[in-house]
mmCIF file of C-alpha atoms and ligand atoms in Angstrom:
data_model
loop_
_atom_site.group_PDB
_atom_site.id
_atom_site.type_symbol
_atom_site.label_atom_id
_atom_site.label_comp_id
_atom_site.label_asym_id
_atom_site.label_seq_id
_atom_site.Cartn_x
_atom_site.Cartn_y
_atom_site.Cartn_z
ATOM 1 C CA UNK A 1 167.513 154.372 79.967
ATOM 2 C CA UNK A 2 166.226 151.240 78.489
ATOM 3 C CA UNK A 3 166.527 150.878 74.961
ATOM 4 C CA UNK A 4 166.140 148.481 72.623
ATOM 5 C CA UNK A 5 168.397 148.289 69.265
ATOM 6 C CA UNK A 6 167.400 147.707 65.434
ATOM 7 C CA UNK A 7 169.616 144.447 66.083
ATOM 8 C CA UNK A 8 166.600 143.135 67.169
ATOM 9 C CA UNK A 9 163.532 142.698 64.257
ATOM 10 C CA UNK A 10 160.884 140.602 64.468
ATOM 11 C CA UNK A 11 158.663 140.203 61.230
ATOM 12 C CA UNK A 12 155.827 138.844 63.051
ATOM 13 C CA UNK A 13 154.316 139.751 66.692
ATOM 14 C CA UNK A 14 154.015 136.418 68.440
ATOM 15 C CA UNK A 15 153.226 134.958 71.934
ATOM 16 C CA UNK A 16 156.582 132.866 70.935
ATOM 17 C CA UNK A 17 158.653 135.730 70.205
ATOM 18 C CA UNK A 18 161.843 136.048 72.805
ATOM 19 C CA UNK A 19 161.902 139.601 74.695
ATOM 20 C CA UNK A 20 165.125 141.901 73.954
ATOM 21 C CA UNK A 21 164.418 143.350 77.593
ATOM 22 C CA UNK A 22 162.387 143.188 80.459
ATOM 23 C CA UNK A 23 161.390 146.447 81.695
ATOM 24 C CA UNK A 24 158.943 147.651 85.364
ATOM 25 C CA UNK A 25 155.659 148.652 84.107
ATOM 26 C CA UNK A 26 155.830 152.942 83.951
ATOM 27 C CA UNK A 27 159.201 152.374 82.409
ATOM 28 C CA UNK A 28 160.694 154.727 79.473
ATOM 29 C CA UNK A 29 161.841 152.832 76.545
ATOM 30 C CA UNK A 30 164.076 153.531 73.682
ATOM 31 C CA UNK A 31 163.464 151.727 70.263
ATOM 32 C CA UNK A 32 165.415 152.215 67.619
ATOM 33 C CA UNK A 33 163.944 151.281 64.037
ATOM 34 C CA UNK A 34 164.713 150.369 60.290
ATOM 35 C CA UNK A 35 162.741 151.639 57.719
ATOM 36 C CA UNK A 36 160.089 149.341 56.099
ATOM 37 C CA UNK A 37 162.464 147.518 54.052
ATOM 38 C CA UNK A 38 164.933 147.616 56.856
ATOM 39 C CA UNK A 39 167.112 149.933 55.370
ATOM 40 C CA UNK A 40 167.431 148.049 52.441
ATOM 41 C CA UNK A 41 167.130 150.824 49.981
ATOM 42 C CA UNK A 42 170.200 153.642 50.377
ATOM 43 C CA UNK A 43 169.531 155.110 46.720
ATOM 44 C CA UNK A 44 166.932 155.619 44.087
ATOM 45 C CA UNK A 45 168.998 153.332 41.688
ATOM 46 C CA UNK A 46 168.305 150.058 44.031
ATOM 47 C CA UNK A 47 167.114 147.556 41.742
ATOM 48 C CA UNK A 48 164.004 146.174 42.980
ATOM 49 C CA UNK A 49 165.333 142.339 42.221
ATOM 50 C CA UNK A 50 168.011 142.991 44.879
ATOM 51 C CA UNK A 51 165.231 143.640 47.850
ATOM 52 C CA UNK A 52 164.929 140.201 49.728
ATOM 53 C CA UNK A 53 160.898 140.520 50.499
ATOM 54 C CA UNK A 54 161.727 138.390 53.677
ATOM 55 C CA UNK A 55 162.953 142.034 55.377
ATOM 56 C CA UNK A 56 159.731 144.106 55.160
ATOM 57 C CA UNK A 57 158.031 145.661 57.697
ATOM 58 C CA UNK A 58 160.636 144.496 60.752
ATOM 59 C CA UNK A 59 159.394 145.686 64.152
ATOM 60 C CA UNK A 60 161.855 146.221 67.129
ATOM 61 C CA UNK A 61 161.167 143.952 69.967
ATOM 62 C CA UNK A 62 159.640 142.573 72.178
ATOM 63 C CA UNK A 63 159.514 144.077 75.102
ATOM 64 C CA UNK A 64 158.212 142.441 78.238
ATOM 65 C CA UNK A 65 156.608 144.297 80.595
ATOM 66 C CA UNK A 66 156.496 143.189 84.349
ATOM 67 C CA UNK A 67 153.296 142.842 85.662
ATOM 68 C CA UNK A 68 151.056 143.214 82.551
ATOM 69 C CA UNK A 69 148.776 139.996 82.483
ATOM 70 C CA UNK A 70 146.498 138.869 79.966
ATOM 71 C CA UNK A 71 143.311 141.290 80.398
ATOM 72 C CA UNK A 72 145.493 143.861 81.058
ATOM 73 C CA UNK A 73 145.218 147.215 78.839
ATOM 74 C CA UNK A 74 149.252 148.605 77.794
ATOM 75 C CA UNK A 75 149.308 152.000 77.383
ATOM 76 C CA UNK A 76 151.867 153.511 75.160
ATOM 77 C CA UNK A 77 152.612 156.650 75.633
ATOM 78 C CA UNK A 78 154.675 158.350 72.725
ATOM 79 C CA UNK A 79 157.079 161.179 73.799
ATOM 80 C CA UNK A 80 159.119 161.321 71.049
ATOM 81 C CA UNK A 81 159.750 160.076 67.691
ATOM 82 C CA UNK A 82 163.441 160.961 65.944
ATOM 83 C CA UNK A 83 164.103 159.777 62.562
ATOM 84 C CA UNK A 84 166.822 160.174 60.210
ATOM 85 C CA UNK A 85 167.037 162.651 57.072
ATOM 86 C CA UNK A 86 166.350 160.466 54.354
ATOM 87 C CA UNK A 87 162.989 158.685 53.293
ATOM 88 C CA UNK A 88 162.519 156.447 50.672
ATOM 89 C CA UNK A 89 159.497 155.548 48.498
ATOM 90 C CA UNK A 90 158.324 152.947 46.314
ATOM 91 C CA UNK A 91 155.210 152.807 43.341
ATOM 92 C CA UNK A 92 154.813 150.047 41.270
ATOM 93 C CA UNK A 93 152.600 147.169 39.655
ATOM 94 C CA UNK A 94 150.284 145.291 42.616
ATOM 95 C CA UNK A 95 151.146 147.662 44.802
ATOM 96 C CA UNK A 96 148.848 150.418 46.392
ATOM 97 C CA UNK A 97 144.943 151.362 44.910
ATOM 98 C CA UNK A 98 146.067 151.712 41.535
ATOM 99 C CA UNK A 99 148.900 149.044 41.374
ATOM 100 C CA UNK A 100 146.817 147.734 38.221
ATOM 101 C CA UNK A 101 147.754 151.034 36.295
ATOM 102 C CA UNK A 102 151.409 151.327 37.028
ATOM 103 C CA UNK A 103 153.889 149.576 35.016
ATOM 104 C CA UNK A 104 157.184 149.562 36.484
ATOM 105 C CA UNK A 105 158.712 149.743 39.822
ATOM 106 C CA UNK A 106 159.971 153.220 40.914
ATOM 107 C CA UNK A 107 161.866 153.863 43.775
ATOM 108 C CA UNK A 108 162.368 157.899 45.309
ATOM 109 C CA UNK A 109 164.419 158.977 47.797
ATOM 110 C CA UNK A 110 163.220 162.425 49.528
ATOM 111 C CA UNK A 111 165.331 164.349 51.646
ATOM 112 C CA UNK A 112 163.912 165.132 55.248
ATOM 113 C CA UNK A 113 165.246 168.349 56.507
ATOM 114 C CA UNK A 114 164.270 171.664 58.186
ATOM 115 C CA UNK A 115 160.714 170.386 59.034
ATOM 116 C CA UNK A 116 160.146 169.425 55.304
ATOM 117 C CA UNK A 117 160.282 166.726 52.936
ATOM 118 C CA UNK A 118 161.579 167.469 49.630
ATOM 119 C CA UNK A 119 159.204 165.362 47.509
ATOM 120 C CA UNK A 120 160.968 167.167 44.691
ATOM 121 C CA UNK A 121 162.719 170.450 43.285
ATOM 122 C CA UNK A 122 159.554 172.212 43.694
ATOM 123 C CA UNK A 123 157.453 170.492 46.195
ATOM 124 C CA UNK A 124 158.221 170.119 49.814
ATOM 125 C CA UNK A 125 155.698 168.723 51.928
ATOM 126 C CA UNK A 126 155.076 169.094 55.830
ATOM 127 C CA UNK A 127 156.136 166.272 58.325
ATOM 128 C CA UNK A 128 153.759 164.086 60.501
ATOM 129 C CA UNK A 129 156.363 161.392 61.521
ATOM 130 C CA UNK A 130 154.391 158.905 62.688
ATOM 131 C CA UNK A 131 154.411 155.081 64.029
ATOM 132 C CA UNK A 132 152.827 152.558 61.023
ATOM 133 C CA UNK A 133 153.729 149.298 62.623
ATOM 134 C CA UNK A 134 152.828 148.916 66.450
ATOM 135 C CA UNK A 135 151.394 146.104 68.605
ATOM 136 C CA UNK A 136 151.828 143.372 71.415
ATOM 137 C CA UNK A 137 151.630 139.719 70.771
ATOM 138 C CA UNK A 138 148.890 138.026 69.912
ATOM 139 C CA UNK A 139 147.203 135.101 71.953
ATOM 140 C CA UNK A 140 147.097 132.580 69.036
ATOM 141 C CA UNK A 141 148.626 132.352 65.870
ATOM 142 C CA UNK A 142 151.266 134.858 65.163
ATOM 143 C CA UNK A 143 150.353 137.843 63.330
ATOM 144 C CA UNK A 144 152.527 139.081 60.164
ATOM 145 C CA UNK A 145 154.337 142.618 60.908
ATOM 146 C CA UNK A 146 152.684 143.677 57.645
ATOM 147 C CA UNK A 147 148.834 142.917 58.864
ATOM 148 C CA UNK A 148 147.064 145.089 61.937
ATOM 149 C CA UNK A 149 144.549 143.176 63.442
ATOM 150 C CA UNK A 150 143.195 143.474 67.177
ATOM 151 C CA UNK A 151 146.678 143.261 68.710
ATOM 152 C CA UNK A 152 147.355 146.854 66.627
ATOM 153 C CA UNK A 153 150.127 145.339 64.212
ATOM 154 C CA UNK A 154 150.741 148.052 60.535
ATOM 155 C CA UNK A 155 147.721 150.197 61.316
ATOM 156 C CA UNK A 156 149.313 153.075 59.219
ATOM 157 C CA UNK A 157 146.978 155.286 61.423
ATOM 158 C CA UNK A 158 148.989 159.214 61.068
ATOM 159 C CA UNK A 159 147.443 159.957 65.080
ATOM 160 C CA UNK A 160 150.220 157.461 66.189
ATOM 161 C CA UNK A 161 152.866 159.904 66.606
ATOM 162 C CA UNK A 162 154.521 162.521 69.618
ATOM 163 C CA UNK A 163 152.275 163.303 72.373
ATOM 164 C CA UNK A 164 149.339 160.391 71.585
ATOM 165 C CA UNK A 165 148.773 157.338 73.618
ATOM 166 C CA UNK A 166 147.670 154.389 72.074
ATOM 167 C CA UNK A 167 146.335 151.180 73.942
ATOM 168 C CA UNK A 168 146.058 148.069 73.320
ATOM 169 C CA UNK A 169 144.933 144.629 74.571
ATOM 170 C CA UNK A 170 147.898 142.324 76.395
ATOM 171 C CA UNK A 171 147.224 139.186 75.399
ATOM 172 C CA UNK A 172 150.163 137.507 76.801
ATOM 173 C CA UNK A 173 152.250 137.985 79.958
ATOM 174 C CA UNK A 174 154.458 140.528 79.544
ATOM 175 C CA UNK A 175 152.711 141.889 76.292
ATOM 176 C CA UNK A 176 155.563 141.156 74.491
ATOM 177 C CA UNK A 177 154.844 145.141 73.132
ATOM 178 C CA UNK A 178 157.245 146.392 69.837
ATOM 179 C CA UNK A 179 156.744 148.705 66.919
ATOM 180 C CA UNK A 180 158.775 149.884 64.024
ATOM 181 C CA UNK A 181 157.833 151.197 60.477
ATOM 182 C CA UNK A 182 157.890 154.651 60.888
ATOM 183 C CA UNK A 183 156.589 157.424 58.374
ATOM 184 C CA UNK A 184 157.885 161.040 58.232
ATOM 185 C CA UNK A 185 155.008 161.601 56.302
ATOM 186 C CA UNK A 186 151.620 159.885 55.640
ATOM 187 C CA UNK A 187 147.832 160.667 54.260
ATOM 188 C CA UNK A 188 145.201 158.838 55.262
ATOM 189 C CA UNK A 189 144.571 156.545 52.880
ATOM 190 C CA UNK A 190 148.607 155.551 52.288
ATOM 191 C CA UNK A 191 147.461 155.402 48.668
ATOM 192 C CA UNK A 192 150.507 153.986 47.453
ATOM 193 C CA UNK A 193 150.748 151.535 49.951
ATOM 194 C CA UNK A 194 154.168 153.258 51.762
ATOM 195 C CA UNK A 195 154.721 156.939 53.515
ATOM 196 C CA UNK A 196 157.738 158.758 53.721
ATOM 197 C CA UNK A 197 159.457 155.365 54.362
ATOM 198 C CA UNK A 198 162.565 156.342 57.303
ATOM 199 C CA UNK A 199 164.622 154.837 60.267
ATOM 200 C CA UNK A 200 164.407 156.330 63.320
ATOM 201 C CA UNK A 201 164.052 155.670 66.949
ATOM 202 C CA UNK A 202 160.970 156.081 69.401
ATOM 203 C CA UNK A 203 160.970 157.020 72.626
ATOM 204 C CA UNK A 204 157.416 155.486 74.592
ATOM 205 C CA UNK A 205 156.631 154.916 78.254
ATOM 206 C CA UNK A 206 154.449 152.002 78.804
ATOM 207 C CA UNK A 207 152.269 151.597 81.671
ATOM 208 C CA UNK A 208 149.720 148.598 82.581
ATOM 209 C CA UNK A 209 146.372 149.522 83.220
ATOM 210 C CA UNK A 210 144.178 146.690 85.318
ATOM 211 C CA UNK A 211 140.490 146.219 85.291
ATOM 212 C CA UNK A 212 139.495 148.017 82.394
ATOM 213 C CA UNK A 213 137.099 146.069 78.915
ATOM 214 C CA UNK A 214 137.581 148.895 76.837
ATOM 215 C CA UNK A 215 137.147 148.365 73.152
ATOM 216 C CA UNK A 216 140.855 148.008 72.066
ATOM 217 C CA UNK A 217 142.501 149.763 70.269
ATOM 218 C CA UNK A 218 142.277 153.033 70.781
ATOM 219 C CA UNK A 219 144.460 156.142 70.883
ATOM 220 C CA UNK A 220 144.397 159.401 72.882
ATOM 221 C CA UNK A 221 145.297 162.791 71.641
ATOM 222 C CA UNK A 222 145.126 165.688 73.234
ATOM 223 C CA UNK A 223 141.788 166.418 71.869
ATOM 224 C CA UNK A 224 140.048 163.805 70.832
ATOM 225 C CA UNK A 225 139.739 160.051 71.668
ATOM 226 C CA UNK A 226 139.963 157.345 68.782
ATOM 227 C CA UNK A 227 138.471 153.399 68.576
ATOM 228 C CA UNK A 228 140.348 151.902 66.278
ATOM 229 C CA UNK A 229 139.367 148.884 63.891
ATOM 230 C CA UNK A 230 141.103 146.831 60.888
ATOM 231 C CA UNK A 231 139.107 144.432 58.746
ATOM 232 C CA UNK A 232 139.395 142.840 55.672
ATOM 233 C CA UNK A 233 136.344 144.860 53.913
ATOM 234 C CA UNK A 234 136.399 148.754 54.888
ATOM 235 C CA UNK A 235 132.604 148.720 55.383
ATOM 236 C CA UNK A 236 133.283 146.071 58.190
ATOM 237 C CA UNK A 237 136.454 148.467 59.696
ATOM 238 C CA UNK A 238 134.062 151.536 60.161
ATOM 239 C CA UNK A 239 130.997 149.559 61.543
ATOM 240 C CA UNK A 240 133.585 147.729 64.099
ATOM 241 C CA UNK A 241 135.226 151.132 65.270
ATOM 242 C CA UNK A 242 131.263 153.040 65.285
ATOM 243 C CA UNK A 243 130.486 150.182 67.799
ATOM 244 C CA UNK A 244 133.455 149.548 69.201
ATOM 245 C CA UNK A 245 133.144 153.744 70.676
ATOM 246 C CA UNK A 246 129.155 153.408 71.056
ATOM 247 C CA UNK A 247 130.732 150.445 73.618
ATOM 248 C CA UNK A 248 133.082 152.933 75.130
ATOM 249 C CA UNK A 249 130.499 155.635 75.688
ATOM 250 C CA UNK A 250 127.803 153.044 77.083
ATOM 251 C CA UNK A 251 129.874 151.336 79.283
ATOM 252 C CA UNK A 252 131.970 154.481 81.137
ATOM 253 C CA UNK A 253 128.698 157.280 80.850
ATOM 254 C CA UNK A 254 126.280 154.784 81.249
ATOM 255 C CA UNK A 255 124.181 156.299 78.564
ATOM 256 C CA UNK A 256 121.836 154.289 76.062
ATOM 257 C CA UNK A 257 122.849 152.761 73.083
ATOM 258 C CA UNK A 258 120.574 155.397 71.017
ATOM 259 C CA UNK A 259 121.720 158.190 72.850
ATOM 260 C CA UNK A 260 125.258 157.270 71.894
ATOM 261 C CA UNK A 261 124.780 156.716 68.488
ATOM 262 C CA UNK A 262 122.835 160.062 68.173
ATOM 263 C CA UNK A 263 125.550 161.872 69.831
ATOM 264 C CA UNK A 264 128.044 160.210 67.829
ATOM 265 C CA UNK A 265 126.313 160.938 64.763
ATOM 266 C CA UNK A 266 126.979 164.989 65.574
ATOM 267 C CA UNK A 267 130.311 164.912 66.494
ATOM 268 C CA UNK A 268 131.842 161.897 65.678
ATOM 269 C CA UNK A 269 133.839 161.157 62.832
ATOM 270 C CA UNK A 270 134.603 158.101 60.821
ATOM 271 C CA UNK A 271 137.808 158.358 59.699
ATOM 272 C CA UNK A 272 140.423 156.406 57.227
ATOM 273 C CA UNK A 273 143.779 155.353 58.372
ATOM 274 C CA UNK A 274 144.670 153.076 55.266
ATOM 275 C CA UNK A 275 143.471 151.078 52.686
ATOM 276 C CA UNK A 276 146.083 149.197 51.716
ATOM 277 C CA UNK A 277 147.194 146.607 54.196
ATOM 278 C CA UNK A 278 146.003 142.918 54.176
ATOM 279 C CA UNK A 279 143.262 144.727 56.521
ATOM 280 C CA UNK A 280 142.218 147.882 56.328
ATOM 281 C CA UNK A 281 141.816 150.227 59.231
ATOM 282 C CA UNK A 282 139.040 153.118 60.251
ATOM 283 C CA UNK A 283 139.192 155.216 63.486
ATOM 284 C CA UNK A 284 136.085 156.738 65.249
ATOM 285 C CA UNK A 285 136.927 160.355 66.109
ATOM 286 C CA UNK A 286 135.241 161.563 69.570
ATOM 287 C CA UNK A 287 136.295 165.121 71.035
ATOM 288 C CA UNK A 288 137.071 164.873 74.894
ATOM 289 C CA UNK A 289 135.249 168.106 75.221
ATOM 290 C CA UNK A 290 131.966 165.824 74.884
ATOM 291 C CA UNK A 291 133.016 162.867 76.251
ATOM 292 C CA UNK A 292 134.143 165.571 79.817
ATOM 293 C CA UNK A 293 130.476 165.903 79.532
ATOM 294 C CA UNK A 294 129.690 162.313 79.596
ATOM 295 C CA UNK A 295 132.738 162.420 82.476
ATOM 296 C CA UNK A 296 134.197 159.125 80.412
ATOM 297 C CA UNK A 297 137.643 160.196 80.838
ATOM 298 C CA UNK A 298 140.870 157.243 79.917
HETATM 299 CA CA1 CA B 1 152.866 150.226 57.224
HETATM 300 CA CA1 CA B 2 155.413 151.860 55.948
#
């Protein structure tokens, strides 16, 4: 099996960035991940002054992936995603949408175990471990771990997790694909700008799709099909992802712009996946039961 150790962090994905491995295109690939602050934070008494803010948001990889050319469309498909039994959490000042009204830093530990996390003596919440950082190399400058951009990068989107495919663009031979940042649990929204913060390790097979302009990226669920889009201003995110599906619909059903956009206006939903990333990022929910009917199929 090919696998890939937390040995190997990048902090930004970048066309310059060395591969760990080299793996054929269909390939299964282990990744194993840090937490957000790359394990930095073991108890709830870590000061925050000890944190070195250079180690946030590491992403394993790269990996290369024969055969995948600039053009080309990766898709990831995620089998499984382990983590450990221990997530950590941090509010403070700056930090999140309502930074401004917090004073001091606070750091929580929550215990992941039996399905739940214990968020405290009388609350346990449900898991949705889930991928927040995720993306291939970018063709120009390279792209902070911390920012998601067109290359995916720290979408925080809670439909990257077991069982969903995500694609996204290769820019670069190779793709130069790695993720990390995973969340045991998440709302949309990430209020306080973390999840369930935990380490882990992801199991994905990537495969290289040729000949395809679909608006990237976009993720696959068993139900329902996703355009994904992260801009600065979150009224620019959900136009982007709107058009980005009425693209997807016109160009595989052949259908008008107006009958898209009707359609889309029925069924579709605009959805948030966070606001609190240097960009923030909306999905466009479409059901495949309607787009079977369109016969646009991924
Ligand atoms: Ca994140
Ligand atoms: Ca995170």
């Amino acid at each position: 099996m090919n696998r890939v150790s937390k040995d190997h962090v990048i902090y930004a994905m970048s066309k310059d960035n060395q591969p760990v491995i080299t793996v054929e295109a269909g390939s299964q690939v282990v990744f194993e991940t840090c937490d957000c602050f790359e394990d930095q934070i073991k108890t709830a008494n870590t000061h925050f002054s000890e944190l070195d803010w250079n180690r946030i948001n590491p992403a394993t990889g790269p990996v290369f992936v024969k055969g995948a050319e600039r053009g080309d469309i990766l898709a990831v498909r995620i089998d499984k995603i382990d983590h450990n039994s221990q997530a950590v959490m941090v509010t403070g000042p700056n930090m999140g949408v309502i930074g401004d009204q917090l004073g001091e830093n606070v750091v929580r530990i929550i215990p992941v175990q039996g399905g739940k996390a214990q968020f405290s003596k009388e609350i346990e919440v449900p898991l949705n471990p889930m991928i927040g950082v995720i993306g291939t190399a970018p063709a120009g400058e390279a792209i902070s771990c911390g920012t998601p951009d067109l290359h995916g990068g720290n979408m925080d989107c809670k439909l990257i997790k077991e069982g969903s495919t995500l694609f996204l663009p290769v820019n670069v031979a190779g793709a130069l694909f790695a993720l990390g940042d995973l969340h045991a649990a998440m709302g949309d929204g990430e209020v306080a700008v973390c999840g369930a913060e935990i380490a882990g390790e992801v199991t994905v097979t990537l495969s290289v799709i040729k000949d395809k302009k679909w608006p990237l990226p976009m993720i696959e669920t068993d139900t329902h099909v996703y355009t994904l889009a992260s801009e600065v201003q979150l009224d620019d995110a959900a136009s982007t992802a709107t058009r980005n599906m009425v693209n997807l619909l016109e160009q595989e059903s052949g259908i008008s712009k107006h009958e898209a956009i009707a359609l889309m206006s029925l069924v579709g939903n605009i959805q948030v996946c966070q606001v609190v990333d240097p960009k923030k990022t909306i999905r466009f929910e479409m059901p495949k039961s309607i787009l079977s009917k369109l016969k646009v199929s991924l």
